Tab-separated table of C-alpha atoms in Angstrom:
chain	number	residue	atom	x	y	z
A	538	ILE	CA	42.779	-13.518	-5.383
A	539	SER	CA	43.753	-11.946	-2.107
A	540	ILE	CA	41.411	-9.724	-0.188
A	541	GLY	CA	43.837	-6.845	-0.411
A	542	ASN	CA	44.005	-7.028	-4.197
A	543	THR	CA	41.930	-4.304	-5.843
A	544	ALA	CA	41.047	-6.736	-8.627
A	545	SER	CA	38.946	-8.661	-6.097
A	546	TYR	CA	36.476	-5.798	-6.154
A	547	SER	CA	35.967	-5.736	-9.915
A	548	PRO	CA	32.385	-6.205	-11.163
A	549	LEU	CA	33.200	-9.618	-12.644
A	550	ILE	CA	34.565	-10.970	-9.367
A	551	ILE	CA	31.589	-9.566	-7.454
A	552	ILE	CA	29.184	-11.285	-9.874
A	553	LEU	CA	31.034	-14.595	-9.570
A	554	ARG	CA	30.994	-14.398	-5.788
A	555	PHE	CA	27.293	-13.598	-5.811
A	556	LYS	CA	26.576	-16.583	-8.055
A	557	ARG	CA	28.616	-18.833	-5.754
A	558	TYR	CA	26.672	-17.579	-2.716
A	559	ASN	CA	23.392	-17.956	-4.602
A	560	MET	CA	24.176	-21.571	-5.517
A	561	SER	CA	25.189	-22.331	-1.927
A	562	LEU	CA	21.882	-20.971	-0.651
A	563	ARG	CA	19.955	-22.941	-3.295
A	564	ASN	CA	21.793	-26.158	-2.383
A	565	TRP	CA	21.184	-25.569	1.319
A	566	LEU	CA	17.451	-25.107	0.758
A	567	ASP	CA	17.324	-28.248	-1.403
A	568	LYS	CA	19.018	-30.250	1.347
A	569	LEU	CA	16.464	-29.024	3.885
A	570	ARG	CA	13.451	-29.837	1.705
A	571	PRO	CA	13.166	-33.560	2.689
A	572	GLN	CA	12.869	-32.531	6.339
A	573	PHE	CA	9.702	-30.580	5.479
A	574	GLU	CA	8.110	-33.184	3.194
A	575	GLU	CA	5.598	-35.811	4.320
A	576	GLY	CA	7.243	-37.935	7.035
A	577	GLY	CA	10.048	-35.424	7.638
A	578	LYS	CA	11.049	-34.097	11.028
A	579	TRP	CA	9.568	-30.639	10.391
A	580	HIS	CA	6.620	-31.636	8.203
A	581	ALA	CA	4.285	-29.460	10.293
A	582	PHE	CA	6.122	-26.360	9.049
A	583	LYS	CA	6.094	-27.201	5.333
A	584	SER	CA	4.066	-24.104	4.435
A	585	ILE	CA	6.670	-21.876	6.103
A	586	TYR	CA	9.476	-23.538	4.138
A	587	ASP	CA	7.555	-23.219	0.877
A	588	GLY	CA	6.851	-19.567	1.613
A	589	MET	CA	10.518	-18.736	2.177
A	590	ASP	CA	11.677	-20.834	-0.778
A	591	THR	CA	9.266	-19.289	-3.272
A	592	PHE	CA	10.011	-15.798	-1.921
A	593	LEU	CA	13.727	-16.233	-2.648
A	594	TYR	CA	13.402	-18.194	-5.907
A	595	VAL	CA	10.806	-18.467	-8.663
A	596	PRO	CA	9.190	-21.941	-8.425
A	597	ASN	CA	10.381	-24.387	-11.098
A	598	GLU	CA	7.377	-26.714	-10.975
A	599	THR	CA	5.326	-27.136	-14.152
A	600	SER	CA	1.880	-28.579	-14.709
A	601	LYS	CA	1.803	-32.291	-15.594
A	602	SER	CA	-1.433	-32.212	-17.584
A	603	GLY	CA	-3.750	-29.782	-19.275
A	604	THR	CA	-2.944	-26.469	-20.896
A	605	SER	CA	-1.533	-23.586	-18.886
A	606	ILE	CA	0.147	-20.250	-19.531
A	607	HIS	CA	2.962	-19.204	-17.204
A	608	ASP	CA	3.724	-15.490	-16.916
A	609	ALA	CA	7.269	-14.172	-16.746
A	610	ILE	CA	6.834	-13.242	-13.074
A	611	ASP	CA	4.742	-14.691	-10.288
A	612	SER	CA	2.628	-13.002	-7.616
A	613	LYS	CA	5.519	-12.568	-5.194
A	614	ARG	CA	7.554	-10.717	-7.806
A	615	ILE	CA	4.547	-8.492	-8.589
A	616	MET	CA	4.116	-7.711	-4.898
A	617	SER	CA	7.827	-6.937	-4.621
A	618	ILE	CA	7.557	-4.365	-7.434
A	619	VAL	CA	4.622	-2.702	-5.676
A	620	VAL	CA	6.650	-2.522	-2.451
A	621	ILE	CA	9.536	-0.936	-4.391
A	622	SER	CA	7.140	1.641	-5.850
A	623	LEU	CA	6.065	2.549	-2.296
A	624	ILE	CA	9.618	3.228	-1.108
A	625	PRO	CA	9.772	6.887	-2.323
A	626	ALA	CA	6.563	7.732	-0.425
A	627	MET	CA	7.823	5.886	2.644
A	628	LEU	CA	11.209	7.626	2.628
A	629	PHE	CA	9.687	11.066	2.208
A	630	GLY	CA	7.148	10.235	4.893
A	631	MET	CA	10.024	9.549	7.288
A	632	TYR	CA	11.529	12.946	6.495
A	633	ASN	CA	8.189	14.715	6.856
A	634	ILE	CA	7.652	13.195	10.306
A	635	GLY	CA	10.834	14.881	11.500
A	636	TYR	CA	10.048	18.047	9.560
A	637	GLN	CA	6.621	18.469	11.154
A	638	ASN	CA	8.072	17.779	14.616
A	639	ALA	CA	10.781	20.417	14.176
A	640	LEU	CA	8.304	22.881	12.658
A	641	ALA	CA	5.903	22.435	15.558
A	642	ALA	CA	8.728	22.924	18.066
A	643	GLY	CA	9.901	26.093	16.316
A	644	LYS	CA	13.331	24.527	15.762
A	645	LEU	CA	13.242	24.131	11.996
A	646	GLY	CA	16.170	26.495	11.557
A	647	GLU	CA	18.550	24.406	13.654
A	648	ALA	CA	17.303	20.949	12.604
A	649	THR	CA	19.269	19.025	9.961
A	650	CYS	CA	17.794	17.051	7.083
A	651	MET	CA	19.508	13.861	8.211
A	652	GLY	CA	18.394	14.376	11.798
A	653	MET	CA	14.776	14.860	10.751
A	654	PHE	CA	14.935	11.806	8.487
A	655	LEU	CA	16.456	9.584	11.191
A	656	TYR	CA	13.871	10.776	13.693
A	657	GLY	CA	11.064	9.924	11.289
A	658	ALA	CA	12.615	6.553	10.480
A	659	LEU	CA	12.828	5.627	14.164
A	660	MET	CA	9.200	6.675	14.649
A	661	LEU	CA	7.908	4.754	11.623
A	662	LEU	CA	9.946	1.525	11.745
A	663	PRO	CA	8.162	0.142	14.847
A	664	LYS	CA	4.833	0.488	13.032
A	665	ILE	CA	6.179	-1.320	9.965
A	666	LEU	CA	7.568	-4.104	12.163
A	667	VAL	CA	4.301	-4.502	14.083
A	668	SER	CA	2.333	-4.540	10.839
A	669	TYR	CA	4.465	-7.283	9.298
A	670	ILE	CA	4.894	-9.345	12.468
A	671	VAL	CA	1.167	-9.440	13.224
A	672	GLY	CA	0.002	-9.769	9.617
A	673	LEU	CA	2.531	-12.362	8.493
A	674	GLY	CA	2.164	-14.202	11.791
A	675	ILE	CA	-1.552	-14.634	11.104
A	676	GLU	CA	-0.803	-15.614	7.496
A	677	PHE	CA	1.678	-18.280	8.643
A	678	ALA	CA	-0.656	-19.604	11.343
A	679	TRP	CA	-3.608	-19.709	8.938
A	680	ALA	CA	-1.576	-21.554	6.312
A	681	GLN	CA	-0.430	-24.116	8.890
A	682	TRP	CA	-3.979	-24.611	10.128
A	683	LYS	CA	-5.401	-25.036	6.626
A	684	GLY	CA	-2.414	-26.989	5.294
A	685	GLU	CA	-1.985	-24.531	2.428
A	686	GLU	CA	0.797	-22.431	0.957
A	687	ILE	CA	1.491	-19.077	2.549
A	688	GLN	CA	-0.213	-16.246	0.664
A	689	GLU	CA	1.960	-13.409	-0.570
A	690	GLY	CA	-0.625	-10.604	-0.639
A	691	TYR	CA	0.336	-9.188	2.741
A	692	LEU	CA	3.763	-8.169	1.437
A	693	VAL	CA	2.060	-5.031	0.088
A	694	SER	CA	-0.591	-4.565	2.779
A	695	GLY	CA	2.102	-4.791	5.455
A	696	ILE	CA	3.756	-1.600	4.277
A	697	LEU	CA	0.591	0.155	3.084
A	698	ILE	CA	-1.098	0.124	6.481
A	699	PRO	CA	1.632	2.072	8.367
A	700	LEU	CA	1.685	4.638	5.540
A	701	ILE	CA	-2.030	5.482	5.748
A	702	VAL	CA	-2.310	6.068	9.498
A	703	PRO	CA	-1.159	9.011	11.679
A	704	ILE	CA	2.328	8.699	13.127
A	705	THR	CA	0.957	9.015	16.664
A	706	LEU	CA	-1.266	5.919	16.395
A	707	PRO	CA	-0.502	3.525	19.303
A	708	LEU	CA	1.119	0.253	18.280
A	709	TRP	CA	-1.530	-1.867	19.978
A	710	MET	CA	-4.262	-0.207	17.924
A	711	LEU	CA	-2.276	-0.880	14.766
A	712	ALA	CA	-1.818	-4.532	15.721
A	713	LEU	CA	-5.544	-4.903	16.408
A	714	ALA	CA	-6.460	-3.309	13.072
A	715	VAL	CA	-4.033	-5.525	11.165
A	716	ALA	CA	-5.440	-8.660	12.812
A	717	PHE	CA	-9.005	-7.601	12.002
A	718	ALA	CA	-8.185	-6.782	8.381
A	719	VAL	CA	-6.239	-9.970	7.660
A	720	ILE	CA	-8.754	-12.318	9.295
A	721	PHE	CA	-12.105	-10.748	8.462
A	722	THR	CA	-11.302	-9.019	5.156
A	723	LYS	CA	-8.993	-11.560	3.593
A	724	GLU	CA	-8.695	-15.028	5.134
A	725	ILE	CA	-12.372	-15.810	5.650
A	726	PHE	CA	-12.972	-14.926	1.991
A	727	GLY	CA	-10.385	-17.463	0.864
A	728	GLY	CA	-7.074	-15.591	1.042
A	729	THR	CA	-5.143	-13.570	-1.517
A	730	GLY	CA	-7.110	-12.923	-4.683
A	731	MET	CA	-10.496	-13.659	-3.095
A	732	ASN	CA	-11.079	-10.582	-0.895
A	733	THR	CA	-13.767	-8.107	-1.887
A	734	PHE	CA	-12.340	-5.080	-0.067
A	735	ASN	CA	-8.831	-3.667	0.051
A	736	VAL	CA	-7.114	-5.096	3.144
A	737	ALA	CA	-5.155	-1.953	4.033
A	738	LEU	CA	-8.240	0.244	3.756
A	739	ALA	CA	-10.225	-2.216	5.841
A	740	ALA	CA	-7.641	-1.784	8.588
A	741	ARG	CA	-7.918	1.998	8.309
A	742	ALA	CA	-11.713	1.853	8.355
A	743	PHE	CA	-11.593	-0.327	11.469
A	744	LEU	CA	-9.427	2.269	13.192
A	745	PHE	CA	-11.489	5.169	11.889
A	746	PHE	CA	-14.780	3.888	13.280
A	747	SER	CA	-13.433	2.142	16.401
A	748	TYR	CA	-10.940	4.779	17.560
A	749	PRO	CA	-11.905	8.041	15.820
A	750	GLY	CA	-9.958	10.128	18.311
A	751	SER	CA	-6.725	8.518	17.152
A	752	MET	CA	-7.493	8.882	13.436
A	753	THR	CA	-9.031	12.341	13.091
A	754	GLY	CA	-8.746	15.736	14.728
A	755	ASP	CA	-5.861	18.154	15.211
A	756	LYS	CA	-3.818	16.381	17.902
A	757	ILE	CA	-2.499	13.365	16.013
A	758	TRP	CA	-0.497	14.617	13.043
A	759	ALA	CA	2.811	15.526	14.680
A	760	ALA	CA	5.098	13.269	16.717
A	761	THR	CA	5.420	14.868	20.140
A	762	ASN	CA	8.254	12.974	21.839
A	763	GLN	CA	11.989	12.588	21.443
A	764	ILE	CA	13.442	9.216	20.485
A	765	CYS	CA	17.090	8.207	20.942
A	766	GLY	CA	18.006	11.849	21.484
A	767	LEU	CA	16.460	12.923	18.163
A	768	GLY	CA	13.524	15.223	17.638
A	769	TYR	CA	11.838	17.592	20.052
A	770	THR	CA	9.332	17.162	22.853
A	771	LEU	CA	6.191	19.173	22.172
A	772	PRO	CA	4.016	20.623	24.952
A	773	ASP	CA	0.886	18.828	26.082
A	774	GLY	CA	-2.200	19.883	24.191
A	775	PHE	CA	-0.296	20.779	21.040
A	776	THR	CA	-2.529	20.818	17.956
A	777	MET	CA	-1.853	20.748	14.213
A	778	ALA	CA	-4.636	20.343	11.652
A	779	THR	CA	-4.328	18.999	8.137
A	780	PRO	CA	-5.314	21.340	5.279
A	781	LEU	CA	-8.529	19.377	4.705
A	782	GLY	CA	-9.218	19.528	8.432
A	783	GLU	CA	-8.839	23.314	8.326
A	784	VAL	CA	-11.343	23.542	5.470
A	785	ALA	CA	-13.789	21.299	7.331
A	786	GLN	CA	-13.608	23.712	10.289
A	787	GLY	CA	-14.391	26.660	8.051
A	788	ALA	CA	-10.845	28.042	7.952
A	789	SER	CA	-8.675	28.711	4.923
A	790	VAL	CA	-5.733	26.567	3.869
A	791	ASN	CA	-2.435	27.977	5.141
A	792	ALA	CA	-0.120	25.701	3.146
A	793	SER	CA	1.235	26.851	-0.207
A	794	VAL	CA	0.721	24.860	-3.385
A	795	CYS	CA	4.457	24.136	-3.411
A	796	ASP	CA	4.271	22.604	0.073
A	797	MET	CA	1.204	20.602	-0.971
A	798	VAL	CA	3.027	19.108	-3.958
A	799	LEU	CA	6.285	18.493	-2.090
A	800	GLY	CA	4.392	17.008	0.849
A	801	LEU	CA	5.590	19.323	3.626
A	802	ILE	CA	2.148	19.336	5.250
A	803	PRO	CA	0.536	17.366	8.101
A	804	GLY	CA	-1.130	14.113	7.164
A	805	SER	CA	-0.819	10.353	7.172
A	806	VAL	CA	2.771	9.179	6.791
A	807	GLY	CA	2.916	8.242	3.103
A	808	GLU	CA	0.100	10.329	1.647
A	809	THR	CA	1.498	13.867	1.584
A	810	SER	CA	4.123	13.993	-1.216
A	811	VAL	CA	2.667	14.127	-4.727
A	812	ILE	CA	6.164	13.855	-6.223
A	813	ALA	CA	7.030	10.668	-4.308
A	814	ILE	CA	3.666	9.149	-5.227
A	815	ALA	CA	4.199	10.103	-8.876
A	816	ILE	CA	7.505	8.206	-8.882
A	817	GLY	CA	5.660	5.146	-7.595
A	818	ALA	CA	2.977	5.605	-10.257
A	819	ILE	CA	5.610	5.682	-13.014
A	820	ILE	CA	7.116	2.430	-11.716
A	821	LEU	CA	3.718	0.707	-11.577
A	822	ILE	CA	2.675	1.854	-15.050
A	823	TRP	CA	6.063	1.162	-16.655
A	824	THR	CA	6.067	-2.408	-15.293
A	825	ASN	CA	2.379	-2.932	-16.259
A	826	ILE	CA	1.532	-3.787	-12.657
A	827	ALA	CA	-1.207	-1.154	-12.271
A	828	SER	CA	-3.818	-0.026	-14.776
A	829	TRP	CA	-3.252	3.499	-16.047
A	830	LYS	CA	-6.923	3.597	-17.063
A	831	THR	CA	-8.097	3.156	-13.475
A	832	MET	CA	-5.493	5.616	-12.214
A	833	PHE	CA	-6.298	8.277	-14.807
A	834	SER	CA	-10.062	7.954	-14.457
A	835	VAL	CA	-9.852	8.479	-10.684
A	836	PHE	CA	-8.213	11.855	-11.311
A	837	VAL	CA	-10.760	12.698	-14.025
A	838	GLY	CA	-13.662	11.929	-11.681
A	839	GLY	CA	-12.142	13.989	-8.882
A	840	ILE	CA	-11.354	16.959	-11.128
A	841	VAL	CA	-14.821	17.021	-12.715
A	842	MET	CA	-16.605	16.902	-9.383
A	843	ALA	CA	-14.248	19.476	-7.820
A	844	LEU	CA	-14.891	21.876	-10.708
A	845	ILE	CA	-18.656	21.462	-10.252
A	846	PHE	CA	-18.554	22.120	-6.511
A	847	HIS	CA	-16.183	25.075	-6.825
A	848	SER	CA	-18.264	26.688	-9.589
A	849	THR	CA	-21.405	26.428	-7.459
A	850	GLY	CA	-19.644	27.807	-4.378
A	851	ALA	CA	-20.059	24.578	-2.401
A	852	SER	CA	-16.303	24.149	-1.953
A	853	PRO	CA	-13.673	26.875	-1.398
A	854	LEU	CA	-10.916	24.600	-2.757
A	855	GLN	CA	-9.702	24.735	-6.329
A	856	TRP	CA	-9.814	21.484	-8.303
A	857	TYR	CA	-6.046	21.001	-8.085
A	858	GLU	CA	-6.139	21.450	-4.300
A	859	HIS	CA	-8.602	18.566	-4.007
A	860	ILE	CA	-6.185	16.430	-5.995
A	861	VAL	CA	-2.959	17.204	-4.130
A	862	LEU	CA	-4.422	17.293	-0.604
A	863	GLY	CA	-5.151	14.325	1.632
A	864	GLY	CA	-4.860	10.785	0.368
A	865	PHE	CA	-6.347	11.389	-3.086
A	866	CYS	CA	-3.143	10.775	-5.073
A	867	PHE	CA	-2.005	7.925	-2.826
A	868	GLY	CA	-5.368	6.208	-3.066
A	869	ALA	CA	-5.609	6.668	-6.828
A	870	VAL	CA	-2.145	5.203	-7.447
A	871	PHE	CA	-1.745	2.432	-4.887
A	872	MET	CA	-5.239	1.414	-3.727
A	873	ALA	CA	-7.796	2.050	-6.436
A	874	THR	CA	-5.549	0.045	-8.793
A	875	ASP	CA	-5.494	-3.066	-6.583
A	876	PRO	CA	-6.066	-5.806	-9.200
A	877	VAL	CA	-8.027	-7.985	-6.773
A	878	THR	CA	-10.627	-5.478	-5.568
A	879	SER	CA	-10.916	-3.207	-8.616
A	880	ALA	CA	-12.824	-3.621	-11.876
A	881	ARG	CA	-11.161	-5.992	-14.351
A	882	THR	CA	-12.902	-5.240	-17.628
A	883	GLU	CA	-11.339	-2.478	-19.732
A	884	GLN	CA	-14.516	-0.390	-19.912
A	885	GLY	CA	-15.227	-1.144	-16.269
A	886	LYS	CA	-11.898	0.369	-15.219
A	887	TRP	CA	-12.964	3.750	-16.573
A	888	ILE	CA	-16.307	3.634	-14.756
A	889	TYR	CA	-14.774	2.282	-11.538
A	890	GLY	CA	-12.046	4.932	-11.403
A	891	PHE	CA	-14.368	7.821	-12.244
A	892	LEU	CA	-16.792	6.669	-9.545
A	893	ILE	CA	-14.046	6.645	-6.890
A	894	GLY	CA	-12.689	10.085	-7.806
A	895	ALA	CA	-16.144	11.650	-7.868
A	896	MET	CA	-17.236	9.989	-4.627
A	897	ALA	CA	-14.093	11.138	-2.803
A	898	VAL	CA	-14.799	14.798	-3.561
A	899	ILE	CA	-18.538	14.415	-2.855
A	900	ILE	CA	-17.812	12.998	0.605
A	901	ARG	CA	-15.280	15.741	1.336
A	902	VAL	CA	-17.622	18.553	0.408
A	903	LEU	CA	-21.008	17.311	1.595
A	904	ASN	CA	-20.001	15.553	4.817
A	905	ARG	CA	-17.681	17.625	6.994
A	906	GLY	CA	-17.362	14.716	9.406
A	907	TYR	CA	-15.226	12.903	6.802
A	908	PRO	CA	-12.832	15.563	5.489
A	909	GLU	CA	-10.661	12.950	3.732
A	910	GLY	CA	-13.211	10.939	1.719
A	911	MET	CA	-10.815	8.749	-0.276
A	912	MET	CA	-11.002	5.744	2.048
A	913	LEU	CA	-14.785	5.494	1.912
A	914	ALA	CA	-14.812	6.194	-1.836
A	915	ILE	CA	-12.441	3.310	-2.623
A	916	LEU	CA	-14.290	0.907	-0.330
A	917	PHE	CA	-17.518	1.907	-2.076
A	918	GLY	CA	-15.792	1.314	-5.411
A	919	ASN	CA	-14.621	-2.117	-4.229
A	920	MET	CA	-18.220	-2.983	-3.437
A	921	CYS	CA	-19.416	-1.835	-6.872
A	922	ALA	CA	-16.572	-3.365	-8.919
A	923	PRO	CA	-18.196	-6.804	-9.428
A	924	LEU	CA	-21.448	-5.153	-10.484
A	925	ILE	CA	-19.617	-2.859	-12.903
A	926	ASP	CA	-17.815	-5.810	-14.496
A	927	TYR	CA	-21.047	-7.793	-14.700
A	928	CYS	CA	-22.861	-4.948	-16.467
A	929	VAL	CA	-19.981	-4.442	-18.924
A	930	VAL	CA	-19.754	-8.156	-19.752
A	931	GLN	CA	-23.532	-8.493	-20.057
A	932	SER	CA	-23.652	-5.465	-22.340
A	933	ASN	CA	-21.026	-7.044	-24.607
A	934	ILE	CA	-22.960	-10.329	-24.642
A	935	ASN	CA	-26.172	-8.531	-25.615
A	936	LYS	CA	-24.397	-6.649	-28.420
A	937	ARG	CA	-22.917	-9.868	-29.836
A	938	THR	CA	-26.263	-11.618	-29.576
A	939	LYS	CA	-27.926	-8.855	-31.587
A	940	ARG	CA	-25.199	-9.027	-34.253
A	941	ALA	CA	-25.597	-12.807	-34.470
A	942	LYS	CA	-29.340	-12.444	-35.150
A	943	MET	CA	-28.866	-9.935	-37.948
């Protein structure tokens, strides 16, 4: 079939060409494998080869003895679905970066949607690249040093970290936080599946306590410089507070509920749009990747505590404002549901989620130095998750023991 023939672009031909390319890639990888096996020229880089091979194709090895159950998808495919669910929040975050820059410059009327999106993309992409280069670099080096397979957990953490920090955060700070989180939160505990605390939140906590001036305040939420001729240069000393920051300073919230839900407010890159986060939540629940019980109970805990504080006059915010502001929705959907660091028993998921939601609002209201609250609440929940599971399991054991004695 000639290239100029329109039939060459039919779906059937495209599928056949894709299969041919896929088989060629598979054959090429199979030919390279002996070079990475014991005694091969590149044996020292076997873990890198295995990591790339298993990322592109589901492993076809089976156990030789014993009984095992193999799920339909492996960890890399699960991580890939989580990354896909984060794309709506990431894309809107790119747009909001440009939107807040144009709004701060007073040029919103002449700015275009595509221009604002491209500006935000150019501002965010370096952070994503630094996050993945540093994090995966440490993962590869650690796997080579230990002689183990490359862990796939950082596929999600690598995109989460840039989405939960201000857009003005210097790249070197981000690189330092990523290195700290991967080494001290994950690798020394045994790698993916063994960490007690959420890796992305550990990176944010490191930044929050080590460089508070770059993580809080009213000077960090809007990009201030042009890039590749896009965007606007803001004057020195420009300030822009988040809605929660305004409340912490005793002021009222200026943003409308519509802007809060859409995400057209200052904040960390991926945390502002409730709609984009809701799309990600639907993907995670529909694919059974995240627990809807944990997700739902976080919102229940936050709403109950917000109603209590508002009824007593301790908080000027309505319950729904606590939910849609800050990183509450983002944390409830993408971080509280982390299967490694969250509760695993069915009853424990309800307790774990409720605890996080309630703690987030308590921290916001009672400690004005931490107007966000969600980060510390989830880390506290991570710490309590093993205890919650232990109590639930022990309670079930005691109940069965009593029934057996009857």
